[in-house]
Amino acid sequence: MQAYLDNAATTQIADEAFESMKPFLTTNYGNPSSLHSHGRQARAAIELCRKSVAQLLGASPKEIIFTSGGTEANNTILRSVAKKYGRLITAKTEHHAVLEVAHKLSNEGIDVIYLDIDSLGYPDYDQLETLIKKSPSAVSLMFANNETGTVVDVPMIGKLCSANNSFFHTDAVQAIGHLPINLSTLEIHGLSASAHKFHGPKGTGFMYINKQHRIRPFILGGPQENESRAGTENVAGIVGMVKALELSIDHLEQDIKYVKGLKERFIEKIKSVEGLSFNGDHKNGLYTIVNISIPKTSANELLLFNLDLKGVAASGGSACSAGAVQESHVLKEMGVDPQRGALRFSFSRYNTSDEIDFAISSLRELLD
Ligand code: PLP
């Protein structure tokens, strides 16, 4: 048996998404910037996709800009808005696609401030309020953490930022397609999304920029995407992504119920292991992710590798190499004991309860 429980790293592409891409890789191969019929066909497909994303998320089509994924969206938005405000407020639990940009911006003279983080992974909201009351800022706080699943209070942060003339960007890579998100009511000014986290293809994503704001392009070389992102659009990727997003949002309620059930089953079956603990807010966090610290006595560099040999794919956090568990910058920030190995299991609608049981029995064999 095999159990792929690393859906926060990437997901299986939905068949429907894959099928929708095929014509744009074979017969409909026009460049969307070409004026002839081949080009116009590709352009029409992209604009239909833009409309669909906008409709699904409560935005307007002009506010959606296609990118190569979440990393590019984060880079583009942060570089543009942090330079405008001269100050960036974020947290050390963000993905490296935010942290490394913040680090570079700091070297370039931007005032970068990292909020304090509590033991469940929540940023200090009072500190944020004090800071932005003093000076309007660019704020970047992720919707849901990719290692622990901790979900920040997006509606409250949005209101706070709007009231204090600050720009609120959220890396929503783990949330889009998994949580109901209505951009017409949330005061989010910029958002990053990635297709391969919601059963779309890799190498494609989008950013949302609220129409009150404009960002400078990070990638230069053409007028595409309303002059916000140069380069020939990945037509097939965009079509596949939007099909995947439509499927996810159409079935959101039932998928949430189903995947939540898998997570609860996992927790119920693993919690009796002596010395095991949960990282992050496992009760209120994202229903797709469970992060555990294993007993010190079982901490073993080869645990992930051995799990993989048994047929269970999990992760040691955001980064791991050659099956070895590496220290996670997120867990470190939350004060989790680094001597105890941490494992992340993440679920999708394509997992089954048999796979959960199989993963638990495999893990128990390795921990005993
Ligand atoms: N942000 C978060 C929270 C992620 O989990 C990831 C992917 O791991 C990214 C950004 C990067 O997205 P992409 O792989 O589309 O560049």
XYZ file of N, CA, C and O in Angstrom, residues 177-349:
692
model
N -8.486 27.608 -2.371
C -8.997 26.304 -2.813
C -9.305 25.381 -1.643
O -9.810 24.274 -1.832
N -8.969 25.820 -0.416
C -9.197 24.985 0.765
C -10.122 25.637 1.788
O -10.718 24.953 2.606
N -10.168 26.958 1.754
C -11.035 27.688 2.685
C -11.933 28.620 1.883
O -11.520 29.108 0.819
N -13.139 28.891 2.378
C -13.968 29.874 1.664
C -13.336 31.254 1.815
O -13.090 31.698 2.936
N -13.035 31.900 0.702
C -12.386 33.213 0.751
C -13.150 34.170 -0.159
O -13.268 33.916 -1.366
N -13.670 35.235 0.437
C -14.407 36.224 -0.346
C -13.687 37.569 -0.266
O -13.731 38.254 0.752
N -13.014 37.913 -1.359
C -12.179 39.115 -1.348
C -12.994 40.402 -1.359
O -12.450 41.475 -1.123
N -14.299 40.277 -1.620
C -15.103 41.501 -1.610
C -15.435 41.927 -0.172
O -15.816 43.064 0.062
N -15.267 41.015 0.777
C -15.551 41.395 2.168
C -14.288 41.466 3.022
O -14.230 42.223 3.989
N -13.280 40.665 2.676
C -12.029 40.696 3.453
C -11.206 41.883 2.986
O -11.124 42.125 1.781
N -10.597 42.591 3.904
C -9.824 43.765 3.475
C -8.372 43.378 3.200
O -7.447 43.878 3.829
N -8.245 42.466 2.237
C -6.917 42.029 1.795
C -6.548 42.909 0.603
O -7.368 43.107 -0.295
N -5.316 43.431 0.599
C -4.919 44.303 -0.511
C -4.077 43.566 -1.543
O -4.050 43.946 -2.708
N -3.394 42.530 -1.122
C -2.607 41.712 -2.049
C -2.578 40.280 -1.566
O -2.517 40.037 -0.348
N -2.648 39.332 -2.501
C -2.707 37.916 -2.104
C -1.920 37.076 -3.100
O -1.905 37.375 -4.298
N -1.277 36.022 -2.606
C -0.519 35.108 -3.478
C -1.150 33.724 -3.453
O -1.550 33.250 -2.382
N -1.202 33.077 -4.623
C -1.789 31.729 -4.714
C -0.976 30.868 -5.673
O -0.310 31.378 -6.571
N -1.069 29.559 -5.482
C -0.294 28.618 -6.295
C -1.148 27.414 -6.669
O -1.737 26.772 -5.794
N -1.176 27.085 -7.970
C -2.093 26.045 -8.461
C -1.799 24.649 -7.923
O -2.714 23.862 -7.682
N -0.506 24.341 -7.740
C -0.206 22.935 -7.426
C -0.563 22.546 -5.994
O -0.434 21.389 -5.612
N -1.054 23.529 -5.212
C -1.506 23.194 -3.855
C -3.002 22.875 -3.836
O -3.532 22.480 -2.806
N -3.682 23.122 -4.956
C -5.114 22.765 -4.984
C -5.446 21.912 -6.223
O -6.441 22.111 -6.886
N -4.556 20.951 -6.506
C -4.792 19.959 -7.564
C -4.725 20.550 -8.970
O -5.370 20.046 -9.895
N -3.943 21.619 -9.105
C -3.640 22.175 -10.421
C -2.203 21.844 -10.785
O -1.496 21.169 -10.017
N -1.746 22.331 -11.938
C -0.370 22.029 -12.367
C 0.676 22.886 -11.651
O 0.358 23.970 -11.161
N 1.908 22.397 -11.627
C 3.006 23.177 -11.039
C 3.443 24.290 -11.995
O 3.207 24.206 -13.196
N 4.078 25.304 -11.429
C 4.620 26.378 -12.274
C 3.583 27.390 -12.705
O 3.781 28.100 -13.701
N 2.475 27.461 -11.988
C 1.465 28.472 -12.311
C 0.732 28.912 -11.035
O 0.571 28.130 -10.098
N 0.368 30.159 -11.011
C -0.314 30.716 -9.839
C -0.874 32.078 -10.202
O -0.949 32.423 -11.388
N -1.275 32.818 -9.182
C -1.754 34.170 -9.480
C -1.578 35.065 -8.264
O -1.364 34.593 -7.143
N -1.633 36.361 -8.542
C -1.712 37.288 -7.419
C -2.964 38.139 -7.598
O -3.426 38.362 -8.717
N -3.494 38.551 -6.469
C -4.624 39.471 -6.447
C -4.081 40.791 -5.917
O -3.405 40.823 -4.889
N -4.355 41.865 -6.654
C -3.982 43.200 -6.178
C -5.250 44.039 -6.195
O -5.832 44.257 -7.264
N -5.678 44.465 -5.025
C -6.890 45.274 -4.923
C -6.811 46.504 -5.827
O -5.748 47.117 -5.947
N -7.945 46.825 -6.453
C -7.922 47.863 -7.504
C -7.511 49.262 -7.017
O -7.151 50.104 -7.820
N -7.524 49.464 -5.712
C -7.059 50.757 -5.171
C -5.533 50.881 -5.251
O -4.978 51.946 -4.984
N -4.889 49.757 -5.533
C -3.427 49.749 -5.491
C -2.863 49.297 -6.831
O -3.537 48.636 -7.603
N -1.637 49.669 -7.055
C -0.973 49.209 -8.266
C 0.416 48.733 -7.856
O 1.048 49.330 -6.987
N 0.860 47.648 -8.456
C 2.215 47.211 -8.099
C 3.126 47.344 -9.302
O 2.682 47.303 -10.448
N 4.411 47.496 -9.007
C 5.384 47.554 -10.101
C 5.766 46.130 -10.468
O 5.894 45.265 -9.584
N 5.940 45.855 -11.756
C 6.303 44.474 -12.132
C 7.682 44.095 -11.602
O 8.552 44.956 -11.487
N 7.846 42.836 -11.286
C 9.147 42.319 -10.849
C 9.865 41.755 -12.068
O 11.063 41.893 -12.221
N 9.085 41.134 -12.959
C 9.647 40.573 -14.189
C 9.367 41.560 -15.322
O 8.203 41.902 -15.580
N 10.430 42.010 -15.955
C 10.299 43.027 -17.001
C 10.499 42.396 -18.380
O 11.145 41.366 -18.508
N 9.937 43.046 -19.408
C 10.208 42.560 -20.767
C 8.994 42.474 -21.648
O 9.080 41.887 -22.740
N 7.879 43.034 -21.244
C 6.691 42.987 -22.088
C 5.499 43.563 -21.352
O 5.537 43.714 -20.128
N 4.430 43.871 -22.089
C 3.274 44.523 -21.466
C 2.210 43.550 -20.939
O 1.112 43.977 -20.578
N 2.550 42.237 -20.902
C 1.511 41.261 -20.535
C 0.943 41.519 -19.125
O 1.547 42.213 -18.321
N -0.170 40.919 -18.881
C -0.832 41.000 -17.561
C -0.974 42.452 -17.101
O -0.587 42.810 -15.977
N -1.508 43.269 -18.003
C -1.771 44.667 -17.676
C -0.503 45.379 -17.183
O -0.543 46.176 -16.252
N 0.579 45.021 -17.820
C 1.905 45.599 -17.517
C 2.359 45.316 -16.086
O 3.207 46.017 -15.542
N 1.810 44.260 -15.490
C 2.204 43.931 -14.115
C 3.124 42.717 -14.055
O 3.729 42.429 -13.017
N 3.231 41.976 -15.180
C 4.079 40.778 -15.162
C 4.416 40.410 -16.614
O 3.546 39.918 -17.350
N 5.664 40.662 -16.988
C 6.055 40.403 -18.376
C 6.252 38.911 -18.632
O 6.467 38.137 -17.708
N 6.193 38.543 -19.895
C 6.435 37.149 -20.293
C 5.190 36.519 -20.871
O 4.073 36.800 -20.422
N 5.395 35.678 -21.893
C 4.261 34.976 -22.502
C 3.548 34.140 -21.441
O 4.183 33.399 -20.698
N 2.252 34.273 -21.372
C 1.498 33.562 -20.345
C 1.560 32.042 -20.570
O 1.591 31.576 -21.707
N 1.549 31.319 -19.462
C 1.520 29.853 -19.488
C 0.058 29.436 -19.691
O -0.659 29.141 -18.742
N -0.368 29.428 -20.956
C -1.803 29.276 -21.245
C -2.355 27.962 -20.683
O -3.357 27.953 -19.957
N -1.680 26.855 -21.002
C -2.182 25.553 -20.533
C -2.204 25.519 -18.999
O -3.154 25.014 -18.383
N -1.165 26.063 -18.392
C -1.077 26.077 -16.927
C -2.217 26.869 -16.311
O -2.829 26.453 -15.328
N -2.490 28.011 -16.909
C -3.563 28.870 -16.381
C -4.917 28.160 -16.526
O -5.731 28.138 -15.588
N -5.132 27.544 -17.683
C -6.412 26.832 -17.917
C -6.563 25.691 -16.910
O -7.631 25.511 -16.291
N -5.482 24.935 -16.698
C -5.529 23.812 -15.739
C -5.754 24.303 -14.324
O -6.518 23.712 -13.562
N -5.076 25.389 -13.992
C -5.225 25.946 -12.626
C -6.677 26.348 -12.366
O -7.237 26.063 -11.305
N -7.257 27.020 -13.355
C -8.603 27.551 -13.116
C -9.622 26.416 -13.059
O -10.550 26.446 -12.246
N -9.412 25.391 -13.866
C -10.304 24.219 -13.767
C -10.193 23.618 -12.355
O -11.205 23.267 -11.727
N -8.944 23.521 -11.865
C -8.732 22.945 -10.523
C -9.383 23.816 -9.443
O -9.983 23.302 -8.496
N -9.289 25.127 -9.619
C -9.888 26.027 -8.619
C -11.417 25.930 -8.650
O -12.077 25.902 -7.606
N -11.955 25.856 -9.854
C -13.425 25.718 -9.977
C -13.894 24.451 -9.258
O -14.854 24.469 -8.491
N -13.160 23.338 -9.508
C -13.537 22.065 -8.870
C -13.455 22.174 -7.347
O -14.357 21.740 -6.628
N -12.351 22.765 -6.880
C -12.145 22.861 -5.421
C -13.244 23.692 -4.777
O -13.785 23.321 -3.730
N -13.561 24.810 -5.408
C -14.542 25.704 -4.768
C -15.963 25.153 -4.932
O -16.776 25.242 -4.012
N -16.240 24.514 -6.068
C -17.566 23.901 -6.254
C -17.842 22.833 -5.194
O -18.983 22.637 -4.784
N -16.794 22.089 -4.810
C -16.990 20.976 -3.859
C -16.439 21.286 -2.473
O -16.155 20.378 -1.697
N -16.242 22.581 -2.207
C -15.522 22.970 -0.991
C -16.142 22.382 0.279
O -15.443 21.765 1.089
N -17.449 22.554 0.412
C -18.091 22.144 1.661
C -17.901 20.651 1.920
O -17.489 20.241 2.998
N -18.164 19.847 0.873
C -18.056 18.398 1.092
C -16.602 17.953 1.266
O -16.312 17.045 2.046
N -15.669 18.623 0.553
C -14.254 18.265 0.705
C -13.744 18.621 2.096
O -12.972 17.875 2.698
N -14.178 19.785 2.600
C -13.741 20.183 3.944
C -14.194 19.118 4.950
O -13.420 18.650 5.776
N -15.450 18.709 4.822
C -16.000 17.734 5.757
C -15.197 16.412 5.675
O -14.825 15.829 6.691
N -14.946 15.990 4.441
C -14.259 14.712 4.230
C -12.817 14.757 4.742
O -12.384 13.890 5.507
N -12.074 15.795 4.345
C -10.645 15.871 4.704
C -10.487 16.113 6.215
O -9.587 15.560 6.847
N -11.382 16.909 6.750
C -11.386 17.135 8.212
C -11.547 15.794 8.938
O -10.898 15.533 9.944
N -12.407 14.967 8.400
C -12.639 13.627 8.967
C -11.350 12.805 8.953
O -11.037 12.100 9.916
N -10.592 12.916 7.862
C -9.318 12.181 7.773
C -8.338 12.691 8.827
O -7.657 11.913 9.496
N -8.293 13.992 8.959
C -7.365 14.586 9.945
C -7.754 14.145 11.365
O -6.898 13.772 12.162
N -9.062 14.182 11.642
C -9.513 13.801 12.992
C -9.194 12.326 13.265
O -8.791 11.963 14.363
N -9.365 11.504 12.232
C -9.059 10.076 12.375
C -7.569 9.900 12.701
O -7.181 9.127 13.569
N -6.740 10.650 11.977
C -5.294 10.587 12.179
C -4.945 10.973 13.620
O -4.211 10.263 14.307
N -5.511 12.096 14.069
C -5.208 12.596 15.414
C -5.664 11.591 16.476
O -4.944 11.263 17.411
N -6.860 11.084 16.290
C -7.444 10.144 17.247
C -6.551 8.911 17.400
O -6.354 8.393 18.498
N -6.000 8.452 16.286
C -5.225 7.204 16.308
C -3.780 7.403 16.742
O -3.131 6.436 17.115
N -3.290 8.628 16.660
C -1.872 8.843 16.977
C -1.697 9.424 18.371
O -0.627 9.303 18.967
N -2.755 10.001 18.917
C -2.563 10.778 20.152
C -2.178 9.936 21.363
O -1.625 10.465 22.323
N -2.444 8.619 21.298
C -2.113 7.776 22.454
C -0.627 7.410 22.507
O -0.177 6.825 23.489
N 0.120 7.726 21.468
C 1.565 7.412 21.505
C 2.204 8.242 22.612
O 2.077 9.470 22.636
N 2.867 7.556 23.517
C 3.426 8.248 24.677
C 4.521 9.236 24.259
O 5.385 8.892 23.445
N 4.440 10.437 24.805
C 5.491 11.425 24.545
C 5.304 12.189 23.246
O 6.121 13.036 22.898
N 4.218 11.907 22.520
C 3.982 12.613 21.256
C 3.208 13.908 21.524
O 2.365 13.956 22.414
N 3.520 14.958 20.796
C 2.721 16.181 20.959
C 2.437 16.823 19.614
O 3.116 16.544 18.618
N 1.420 17.666 19.601
C 1.015 18.343 18.365
C 1.601 19.746 18.333
O 1.628 20.441 19.348
N 2.039 20.153 17.170
C 2.579 21.500 17.001
C 1.569 22.380 16.281
O 0.925 21.935 15.335
N 1.461 23.630 16.747
C 0.483 24.542 16.140
C -0.874 24.302 16.764
O -1.037 23.477 17.674
N -1.855 25.020 16.268
C -3.198 24.931 16.810
C -3.936 23.813 16.066
O -4.712 24.061 15.158
N -3.669 22.555 16.481
C -4.180 21.431 15.672
C -5.702 21.308 15.731
O -6.301 20.634 14.897
N -6.334 21.980 16.696
C -7.807 21.898 16.767
C -8.458 22.931 15.845
O -9.435 22.643 15.166
N -7.896 24.151 15.817
C -8.513 25.227 15.017
C -7.772 25.503 13.713
O -8.198 26.344 12.923
N -6.661 24.831 13.515
C -5.842 25.115 12.335
C -6.443 24.538 11.060
O -7.530 23.950 11.065
N -5.707 24.693 9.975
C -6.161 24.209 8.672
C -6.415 22.696 8.742
O -5.584 21.949 9.279
N -7.551 22.257 8.182
C -7.945 20.846 8.296
C -7.097 19.912 7.433
O -7.286 18.696 7.465
N -6.177 20.472 6.659
C -5.364 19.619 5.773
C -4.028 19.219 6.404
O -3.321 18.377 5.851
N -3.642 19.852 7.523
C -2.272 19.667 8.045
C -2.253 19.233 9.515
O -2.967 19.785 10.339
N -1.402 18.232 9.805
C -1.104 17.881 11.200
C 0.412 17.870 11.344
O 1.108 17.270 10.526
N 0.904 18.529 12.379
C 2.341 18.541 12.620
C 2.577 17.983 14.019
O 1.983 18.446 14.987
N 3.423 16.956 14.098
C 3.653 16.330 15.414
C 5.135 16.332 15.769
O 5.991 16.268 14.881
N 5.397 16.399 17.060
C 6.757 16.149 17.550
C 6.749 14.756 18.135
O 5.842 14.393 18.892
N 7.752 13.991 17.780
C 7.787 12.599 18.240
C 8.631 12.515 19.512
O 9.429 13.397 19.790
N 8.437 11.431 20.298
C 9.212 11.308 21.536
C 10.713 11.370 21.235
O 11.152 10.885 20.186
N 11.459 11.948 22.167
C 12.904 12.109 21.995
C 13.581 10.778 21.666
O 14.458 10.695 20.812
N 13.110 9.735 22.344
C 13.749 8.424 22.187
C 13.608 7.882 20.762
O 14.403 7.081 20.312
N 12.559 8.327 20.062
C 12.354 7.834 18.689
C 12.963 8.764 17.653
O 12.948 8.458 16.470
N 13.467 9.932 18.109
C 14.005 10.904 17.145
C 15.143 10.246 16.387
O 16.069 9.713 16.973
N 15.030 10.264 15.115
C 15.927 9.466 14.302
C 16.002 10.115 12.933
O 14.985 10.368 12.300
N 17.208 10.379 12.521
C 17.422 11.090 11.248
C 16.773 10.384 10.065
O 16.451 10.994 9.068
N 16.620 9.056 10.213
C 16.140 8.288 9.056
C 14.644 8.006 9.098
O 14.136 7.251 8.279
N 13.949 8.645 10.052
C 12.529 8.326 10.221
C 11.703 8.579 8.947
O 10.936 7.710 8.519
N 11.907 9.726 8.353
C 11.142 10.043 7.125
C 11.481 9.064 6.014
O 10.620 8.625 5.250
N 12.763 8.756 5.936
C 13.244 7.837 4.910
C 12.631 6.446 5.122
O 12.150 5.801 4.191
N 12.609 6.023 6.388
C 12.032 4.704 6.700
C 10.524 4.671 6.461
O 9.983 3.656 6.021
N 9.879 5.793 6.741
C 8.433 5.878 6.452
C 8.209 5.735 4.948
O 7.307 5.041 4.490
N 9.056 6.400 4.205
C 8.962 6.353 2.751
C 9.173 4.920 2.244
O 8.463 4.446 1.349
N 10.120 4.210 2.866
C 10.374 2.816 2.458
C 9.141 1.952 2.679
O 8.870 1.019 1.933
N 8.370 2.305 3.709
C 7.144 1.551 3.995
C 6.003 1.978 3.065
O 4.948 1.372 3.055
N 6.192 3.091 2.353
C 5.160 3.549 1.413
C 4.393 4.768 1.882
O 3.359 5.117 1.299
N 4.892 5.439 2.924
C 4.190 6.619 3.439
C 5.013 7.867 3.147
O 6.152 7.992 3.609
N 4.442 8.781 2.383
C 5.132 10.038 2.071
C 4.652 11.104 3.024
O 3.469 11.456 3.042
N 5.560 11.623 3.862
C 5.256 12.741 4.753
C 6.405 13.722 4.624
O 7.229 13.600 3.725
N 6.437 14.694 5.520
C 7.478 15.703 5.408
C 8.002 16.063 6.783
O 7.322 15.873 7.797
N 9.216 16.590 6.806
C 9.803 16.995 8.093
C 9.593 18.463 8.352
O 10.288 19.040 9.155
N 8.694 19.098 7.663
C 8.503 20.539 7.776
C 8.455 21.084 6.368
O 7.891 20.450 5.493
N 9.078 22.231 6.146
C 9.013 22.763 4.792
C 10.141 22.229 3.942
O 10.068 22.206 2.736
N 11.228 21.828 4.586
C 12.385 21.430 3.791
C 12.987 20.155 4.350
O 13.100 19.970 5.548
N 13.334 19.257 3.486
C 14.052 18.080 3.942
C 14.902 17.586 2.790
O 14.553 17.775 1.632
N 16.011 16.995 3.119
C 16.862 16.482 2.046
C 17.308 15.078 2.399
O 17.576 14.788 3.563
N 17.375 14.235 1.409
C 17.831 12.850 1.565
C 17.149 12.149 2.735
O 17.752 11.346 3.429
N 15.888 12.457 2.960
C 15.120 11.765 3.986
C 15.450 12.216 5.394
O 14.900 11.718 6.361
N 16.350 13.152 5.560
C 16.734 13.574 6.909
C 15.824 14.691 7.394
O 15.436 15.552 6.621
N 15.501 14.629 8.706
C 14.663 15.675 9.283
C 15.551 16.886 9.577
O 16.541 16.774 10.281
N 15.196 18.046 9.018
C 15.980 19.256 9.275
C 15.233 20.127 10.271
O 14.017 20.074 10.337
N 15.975 20.941 10.956
C 15.319 21.833 11.913
C 14.456 22.829 11.151
O 14.863 23.370 10.127
N 13.243 23.050 11.663
C 12.311 23.940 10.979
C 12.377 25.334 11.587
O 12.319 25.482 12.816
N 12.469 26.354 10.724
C 12.523 27.730 11.235
C 11.197 28.114 11.892
O 11.154 28.931 12.793
N 10.103 27.490 11.454
C 8.769 27.797 12.009
C 8.663 27.249 13.435
O 8.296 27.967 14.373
N 9.018 25.973 13.594
C 8.908 25.356 14.921
C 9.888 25.999 15.898
O 9.578 26.169 17.083
N 11.046 26.379 15.388
C 12.052 27.034 16.240
C 11.469 28.332 16.805
O 11.586 28.612 18.003
N 10.801 29.073 15.954
C 10.205 30.353 16.354
C 9.108 30.150 17.401
O 8.853 31.008 18.230
N 8.432 28.990 17.315
C 7.350 28.697 18.261
C 7.880 28.088 19.566
O 7.112 27.774 20.470
N 9.185 27.877 19.620
C 9.802 27.341 20.830
C 9.676 25.836 20.975
O 9.770 25.297 22.081
N 9.481 25.121 19.860
C 9.370 23.654 19.928
C 10.772 23.062 20.107
O 11.723 23.518 19.466
N 10.863 22.050 20.970
C 12.146 21.412 21.272
C 12.775 20.813 20.006
O 12.250 19.859 19.428
N 13.927 21.331 19.567
C 14.533 20.840 18.324
C 15.128 19.436 18.458
O 15.426 18.777 17.461
N 15.286 18.974 19.713
C 15.831 17.621 19.920
C 14.825 16.544 19.511
O 15.192 15.400 19.271
N 13.557 16.941 19.479
C 12.521 15.965 19.099
C 12.214 16.151 17.629
O 11.990 17.266 17.172
N 12.219 15.062 16.896
C 11.932 15.160 15.464
C 10.496 15.622 15.254
O 9.614 15.322 16.060
N 10.257 16.393 14.197
C 8.882 16.814 13.878
C 8.505 16.277 12.510
O 9.342 16.208 11.603
N 7.258 15.862 12.408
C 6.756 15.339 11.135
C 5.476 16.058 10.752
O 4.637 16.340 11.610
N 5.346 16.341 9.459
C 4.101 16.953 8.969
C 3.392 15.945 8.064
O 3.994 15.406 7.140
N 2.126 15.715 8.381
C 1.269 14.901 7.507
C 0.206 15.838 6.951
O -0.394 16.619 7.695
N -0.019 15.778 5.648
C -1.020 16.689 5.075
C -1.883 15.936 4.075
O -1.397 15.101 3.311
N -3.174 16.237 4.126
C -4.194 15.386 3.505
C -4.920 16.098 2.366
O -4.961 17.330 2.319
N -5.521 15.287 1.499
C -6.323 15.876 0.420
C -7.565 15.020 0.176
O -7.693 13.930 0.744
N -8.427 15.497 -0.713
C -9.668 14.759 -1.001
C -9.390 13.419 -1.677
O -10.264 12.569 -1.758
